[in-house]
Amino acid sequence: MQLTTIGTGTAAPHPSRVSAAHLVQSGSVRLLLDCGSGAVHRMAALGVAWQDITHVALTHFHADHIADLPMLIMGWRWGQLPPRSAPVTVFGPVGTGALLEGMATVYGASILAPGFPLTVREIGADEVVKLPDGVELEGFPVPHTPESMAYSVRDGARRLVYTGDTGPSEALGQWAAGCDLLLAECSLPEAMAIPSHLTPSQVGALAATAGAQQLVLTHFYPPVETVDLRGEVGALYHGPVVLATDGWHHTF
């Protein structure tokens, strides 16, 4: 399994971080987790084969996690020759279908009828979806927006858990127990703590509860980058910690 952190930023414009997007590859599966603003052009800049993405999974409906989805769909149809013919499935929480219909109202009917098979599938809590080559995708509700969910990607031997945007959740830590890699948001410093995002100490507590083999931090608002992230996380979690950047990749 390979992870590439395409976009490690947030809604805050940043000189080196675009909004949330992460690519997981296993076997023939090319799964994009979120598709925030700037993600499509960042993939091109990084040399990531955006043309080969097979599945997209959205954690929730904030613009910094979905804004580039119409661009990606249009790129598949109009941004390459020959146009895409391979099918794509877009996963997401309940409401994803209505979200795509709204995008079609704004951007045109080709968002839902782009010239290749496009399937939208809404995932319920704790539902396990079987993808090709033994890969399994599972969602879990998290405290951010009413529809927000985390995802687990498992290929038999390895398991990655992506928090999406979340506030503190003991249940999420228990659900992620034993994961090989925990890709977790780390949005704000302790002084700016709010219920719908995580601070470094809260991320440390989450990773410790999960017993994650490795912790990869993402979704940094600029103020959190001014604190000692490794020190604050490490006070509670004693495993390896990576502060992801756009284009960081890891095979495990």
GROMACS .gro file of C-alpha atoms in nm:
model
  252
    1MET     CA    1   0.000   0.000   0.000
    2GLN     CA    2   0.129   0.347  -0.086
    3LEU     CA    3   0.010   0.683   0.045
    4THR     CA    4   0.080   1.016  -0.126
    5THR     CA    5  -0.033   1.330   0.056
    6ILE     CA    6  -0.141   1.552  -0.232
    7GLY     CA    7  -0.286   1.838  -0.027
    8THR     CA    8  -0.203   1.892   0.340
    9GLY     CA    9  -0.361   2.232   0.388
   10THR     CA   10  -0.700   2.369   0.481
   11ALA     CA   11  -0.938   2.649   0.388
   12ALA     CA   12  -0.658   2.898   0.459
   13PRO     CA   13  -0.465   2.993   0.143
   14HIS     CA   14  -0.107   2.873   0.185
   15PRO     CA   15   0.204   2.914  -0.033
   16SER     CA   16   0.300   2.546  -0.024
   17ARG     CA   17  -0.010   2.354   0.087
   18VAL     CA   18  -0.328   2.305  -0.116
   19SER     CA   19  -0.647   2.178   0.041
   20ALA     CA   20  -0.714   1.820   0.151
   21ALA     CA   21  -0.644   1.535  -0.089
   22HIS     CA   22  -0.461   1.204  -0.038
   23LEU     CA   23  -0.397   0.919  -0.281
   24VAL     CA   24  -0.390   0.556  -0.163
   25GLN     CA   25  -0.266   0.291  -0.406
   26SER     CA   26  -0.296  -0.084  -0.364
   27GLY     CA   27  -0.307  -0.334  -0.648
   28SER     CA   28  -0.517  -0.184  -0.925
   29VAL     CA   29  -0.695   0.054  -0.686
   30ARG     CA   30  -0.611   0.425  -0.706
   31LEU     CA   31  -0.827   0.580  -0.433
   32LEU     CA   32  -0.835   0.957  -0.384
   33LEU     CA   33  -0.942   1.055  -0.032
   34ASP     CA   34  -1.099   1.401  -0.062
   35CYS     CA   35  -1.042   1.643  -0.348
   36GLY     CA   36  -1.003   1.992  -0.206
   37SER     CA   37  -0.917   2.317  -0.380
   38GLY     CA   38  -0.592   2.301  -0.576
   39ALA     CA   39  -0.563   1.922  -0.563
   40VAL     CA   40  -0.590   1.856  -0.937
   41HIS     CA   41  -0.317   2.098  -1.042
   42ARG     CA   42  -0.101   1.983  -0.749
   43MET     CA   43  -0.124   1.625  -0.878
   44ALA     CA   44  -0.006   1.745  -1.218
   45ALA     CA   45   0.282   1.938  -1.060
   46LEU     CA   46   0.387   1.631  -0.859
   47GLY     CA   47   0.368   1.397  -1.156
   48VAL     CA   48   0.085   1.198  -0.996
   49ALA     CA   49  -0.119   1.008  -1.254
   50TRP     CA   50  -0.456   1.175  -1.193
   51GLN     CA   51  -0.576   1.007  -1.513
   52ASP     CA   52  -0.551   0.666  -1.345
   53ILE     CA   53  -0.760   0.733  -1.032
   54THR     CA   54  -1.023   0.461  -1.001
   55HIS     CA   55  -1.220   0.573  -0.694
   56VAL     CA   56  -1.281   0.892  -0.495
   57ALA     CA   57  -1.401   0.898  -0.133
   58LEU     CA   58  -1.525   1.222   0.024
   59THR     CA   59  -1.519   1.262   0.401
   60HIS     CA   60  -1.762   1.556   0.417
   61PHE     CA   61  -1.890   1.848   0.213
   62HIS     CA   62  -1.675   2.148   0.310
   63ALA     CA   63  -1.518   2.320   0.010
   64ASP     CA   64  -1.161   2.249   0.121
   65HIS     CA   65  -1.240   1.877   0.079
   66ILE     CA   66  -1.456   1.875  -0.236
   67ALA     CA   67  -1.395   2.192  -0.441
   68ASP     CA   68  -1.173   2.031  -0.705
   69LEU     CA   69  -1.396   1.730  -0.772
   70PRO     CA   70  -1.569   1.904  -1.067
   71MET     CA   71  -1.224   1.995  -1.205
   72LEU     CA   72  -1.112   1.633  -1.178
   73ILE     CA   73  -1.422   1.504  -1.357
   74MET     CA   74  -1.382   1.769  -1.629
   75GLY     CA   75  -1.013   1.684  -1.660
   76TRP     CA   76  -1.093   1.320  -1.722
   77ARG     CA   77  -1.333   1.417  -2.001
   78TRP     CA   78  -1.182   1.728  -2.155
   79GLY     CA   79  -0.825   1.744  -2.026
   80GLN     CA   80  -0.680   1.439  -2.198
   81LEU     CA   81  -0.688   1.270  -2.535
   82PRO     CA   82  -0.838   1.027  -2.580
   83PRO     CA   83  -1.101   1.111  -2.315
   84ARG     CA   84  -1.142   0.876  -2.023
   85SER     CA   85  -1.348   0.564  -2.084
   86ALA     CA   86  -1.274   0.368  -1.764
   87PRO     CA   87  -1.540   0.380  -1.490
   88VAL     CA   88  -1.506   0.583  -1.169
   89THR     CA   89  -1.691   0.546  -0.840
   90VAL     CA   90  -1.736   0.842  -0.604
   91PHE     CA   91  -1.802   0.734  -0.246
   92GLY     CA   92  -1.922   0.956   0.033
   93PRO     CA   93  -2.162   0.997   0.323
   94VAL     CA   94  -2.537   1.020   0.285
   95GLY     CA   95  -2.601   1.332   0.079
   96THR     CA   96  -2.319   1.275  -0.172
   97GLY     CA   97  -2.567   1.213  -0.452
   98ALA     CA   98  -2.741   1.543  -0.384
   99LEU     CA   99  -2.402   1.713  -0.366
  100LEU     CA  100  -2.310   1.592  -0.717
  101GLU     CA  101  -2.651   1.697  -0.847
  102GLY     CA  102  -2.587   2.044  -0.707
  103MET     CA  103  -2.248   2.053  -0.875
  104ALA     CA  104  -2.416   1.959  -1.203
  105THR     CA  105  -2.653   2.253  -1.161
  106VAL     CA  106  -2.357   2.488  -1.125
  107TYR     CA  107  -2.104   2.334  -1.365
  108GLY     CA  108  -2.325   2.160  -1.617
  109ALA     CA  109  -2.481   1.820  -1.671
  110SER     CA  110  -2.149   1.671  -1.781
  111ILE     CA  111  -2.050   1.648  -1.414
  112LEU     CA  112  -2.298   1.360  -1.380
  113ALA     CA  113  -2.280   1.242  -1.743
  114PRO     CA  114  -1.915   1.301  -1.826
  115GLY     CA  115  -1.886   1.053  -2.113
  116PHE     CA  116  -1.756   0.764  -1.904
  117PRO     CA  117  -1.932   0.547  -1.642
  118LEU     CA  118  -1.961   0.749  -1.319
  119THR     CA  119  -2.119   0.586  -1.014
  120VAL     CA  120  -2.205   0.770  -0.693
  121ARG     CA  121  -2.234   0.544  -0.389
  122GLU     CA  122  -2.325   0.664  -0.042
  123ILE     CA  123  -2.164   0.472   0.244
  124GLY     CA  124  -2.335   0.412   0.577
  125ALA     CA  125  -2.159   0.403   0.911
  126ASP     CA  126  -1.951   0.086   0.958
  127GLU     CA  127  -2.035  -0.034   0.606
  128VAL     CA  128  -1.751  -0.225   0.439
  129VAL     CA  129  -1.720  -0.182   0.063
  130LYS     CA  130  -1.514  -0.434  -0.130
  131LEU     CA  131  -1.294  -0.285  -0.402
  132PRO     CA  132  -1.081  -0.477  -0.655
  133ASP     CA  133  -0.776  -0.680  -0.552
  134GLY     CA  134  -0.898  -0.742  -0.199
  135VAL     CA  135  -0.904  -0.376  -0.093
  136GLU     CA  136  -1.176  -0.281   0.156
  137LEU     CA  137  -1.311   0.067   0.228
  138GLU     CA  138  -1.502   0.137   0.548
  139GLY     CA  139  -1.653   0.456   0.689
  140PHE     CA  140  -1.696   0.568   1.049
  141PRO     CA  141  -1.885   0.877   1.175
  142VAL     CA  142  -1.677   1.153   1.335
  143PRO     CA  143  -1.769   1.478   1.513
  144HIS     CA  144  -1.724   1.760   1.262
  145THR     CA  145  -2.031   1.811   1.043
  146PRO     CA  146  -2.343   1.592   1.054
  147GLU     CA  147  -2.227   1.386   0.756
  148SER     CA  148  -1.855   1.366   0.839
  149MET     CA  149  -1.682   1.031   0.839
  150ALA     CA  150  -1.337   0.883   0.869
  151TYR     CA  151  -1.222   0.606   0.636
  152SER     CA  152  -1.034   0.282   0.678
  153VAL     CA  153  -0.854   0.136   0.376
  154ARG     CA  154  -0.742  -0.224   0.419
  155ASP     CA  155  -0.568  -0.451   0.170
  156GLY     CA  156  -0.548  -0.758   0.389
  157ALA     CA  157  -0.201  -0.713   0.528
  158ARG     CA  158  -0.211  -0.337   0.585
  159ARG     CA  159  -0.462  -0.085   0.716
  160LEU     CA  160  -0.466   0.292   0.676
  161VAL     CA  161  -0.710   0.511   0.869
  162TYR     CA  162  -0.782   0.867   0.755
  163THR     CA  163  -0.963   1.087   1.004
  164GLY     CA  164  -1.084   1.350   0.760
  165ASP     CA  165  -1.186   1.651   0.969
  166THR     CA  166  -1.283   1.554   1.323
  167GLY     CA  167  -1.304   1.673   1.677
  168PRO     CA  168  -1.184   1.457   1.967
  169SER     CA  169  -1.337   1.109   1.959
  170GLU     CA  170  -1.254   0.818   2.185
  171ALA     CA  171  -1.471   0.600   1.960
  172LEU     CA  172  -1.261   0.689   1.657
  173GLY     CA  173  -0.944   0.585   1.838
  174GLN     CA  174  -1.098   0.253   1.930
  175TRP     CA  175  -1.224   0.197   1.574
  176ALA     CA  176  -0.876   0.270   1.437
  177ALA     CA  177  -0.711   0.027   1.682
  178GLY     CA  178  -0.400  -0.141   1.548
  179CYS     CA  179  -0.385   0.050   1.220
  180ASP     CA  180  -0.051   0.055   1.042
  181LEU     CA  181  -0.082   0.423   0.948
  182LEU     CA  182  -0.306   0.689   1.098
  183LEU     CA  183  -0.344   0.990   0.870
  184ALA     CA  184  -0.484   1.249   1.107
  185GLU     CA  185  -0.583   1.611   1.092
  186CYS     CA  186  -0.387   1.847   1.319
  187SER     CA  187  -0.559   2.175   1.261
  188LEU     CA  188  -0.508   2.416   1.548
  189PRO     CA  189  -0.281   2.491   1.845
  190GLU     CA  190  -0.410   2.435   2.198
  191ALA     CA  191  -0.481   2.806   2.244
  192MET     CA  192  -0.725   2.796   1.952
  193ALA     CA  193  -0.896   2.464   2.035
  194ILE     CA  194  -1.253   2.415   1.909
  195PRO     CA  195  -1.478   2.106   1.929
  196SER     CA  196  -1.473   2.029   1.556
  197HIS     CA  197  -1.096   2.001   1.497
  198LEU     CA  198  -0.793   1.847   1.668
  199THR     CA  199  -0.501   2.008   1.848
  200PRO     CA  200  -0.160   1.838   1.869
  201SER     CA  201  -0.227   1.692   2.214
  202GLN     CA  202  -0.567   1.563   2.100
  203VAL     CA  203  -0.404   1.399   1.798
  204GLY     CA  204  -0.150   1.241   2.031
  205ALA     CA  205  -0.427   1.103   2.249
  206LEU     CA  206  -0.610   0.968   1.943
  207ALA     CA  207  -0.301   0.793   1.810
  208ALA     CA  208  -0.222   0.649   2.154
  209THR     CA  209  -0.575   0.510   2.188
  210ALA     CA  210  -0.549   0.358   1.840
  211GLY     CA  211  -0.203   0.215   1.905
  212ALA     CA  212  -0.114   0.328   1.552
  213GLN     CA  213   0.213   0.197   1.415
  214GLN     CA  214   0.280   0.534   1.250
  215LEU     CA  215   0.115   0.876   1.272
  216VAL     CA  216   0.108   1.111   0.974
  217LEU     CA  217  -0.020   1.462   1.042
  218THR     CA  218  -0.204   1.674   0.785
  219HIS     CA  219  -0.460   1.957   0.754
  220PHE     CA  220  -0.248   2.230   0.911
  221TYR     CA  221  -0.388   2.579   0.961
  222PRO     CA  222  -0.094   2.824   0.968
  223PRO     CA  223  -0.104   2.894   1.345
  224VAL     CA  224  -0.048   2.527   1.433
  225GLU     CA  225   0.277   2.526   1.235
  226THR     CA  226   0.426   2.773   1.482
  227VAL     CA  227   0.418   2.530   1.778
  228ASP     CA  228   0.631   2.227   1.865
  229LEU     CA  229   0.410   1.970   1.694
  230ARG     CA  230   0.637   1.673   1.753
  231GLY     CA  231   0.684   1.762   2.119
  232GLU     CA  232   0.315   1.813   2.194
  233VAL     CA  233   0.203   1.503   2.003
  234GLY     CA  234   0.489   1.300   2.147
  235ALA     CA  235   0.388   1.372   2.504
  236LEU     CA  236   0.105   1.121   2.454
  237TYR     CA  237   0.199   0.916   2.148
  238HIS     CA  238   0.541   0.754   2.141
  239GLY     CA  239   0.548   0.611   1.788
  240PRO     CA  240   0.695   0.769   1.474
  241VAL     CA  241   0.538   1.099   1.367
  242VAL     CA  242   0.550   1.253   1.018
  243LEU     CA  243   0.452   1.613   0.946
  244ALA     CA  244   0.324   1.561   0.592
  245THR     CA  245   0.388   1.802   0.309
  246ASP     CA  246   0.227   1.816  -0.035
  247GLY     CA  247   0.386   1.532  -0.229
  248TRP     CA  248   0.515   1.326   0.065
  249HIS     CA  249   0.476   0.957  -0.006
  250HIS     CA  250   0.527   0.636   0.184
  251THR     CA  251   0.495   0.267   0.102
  252PHE     CA  252   0.412   0.029   0.385
   0.00000   0.00000   0.00000
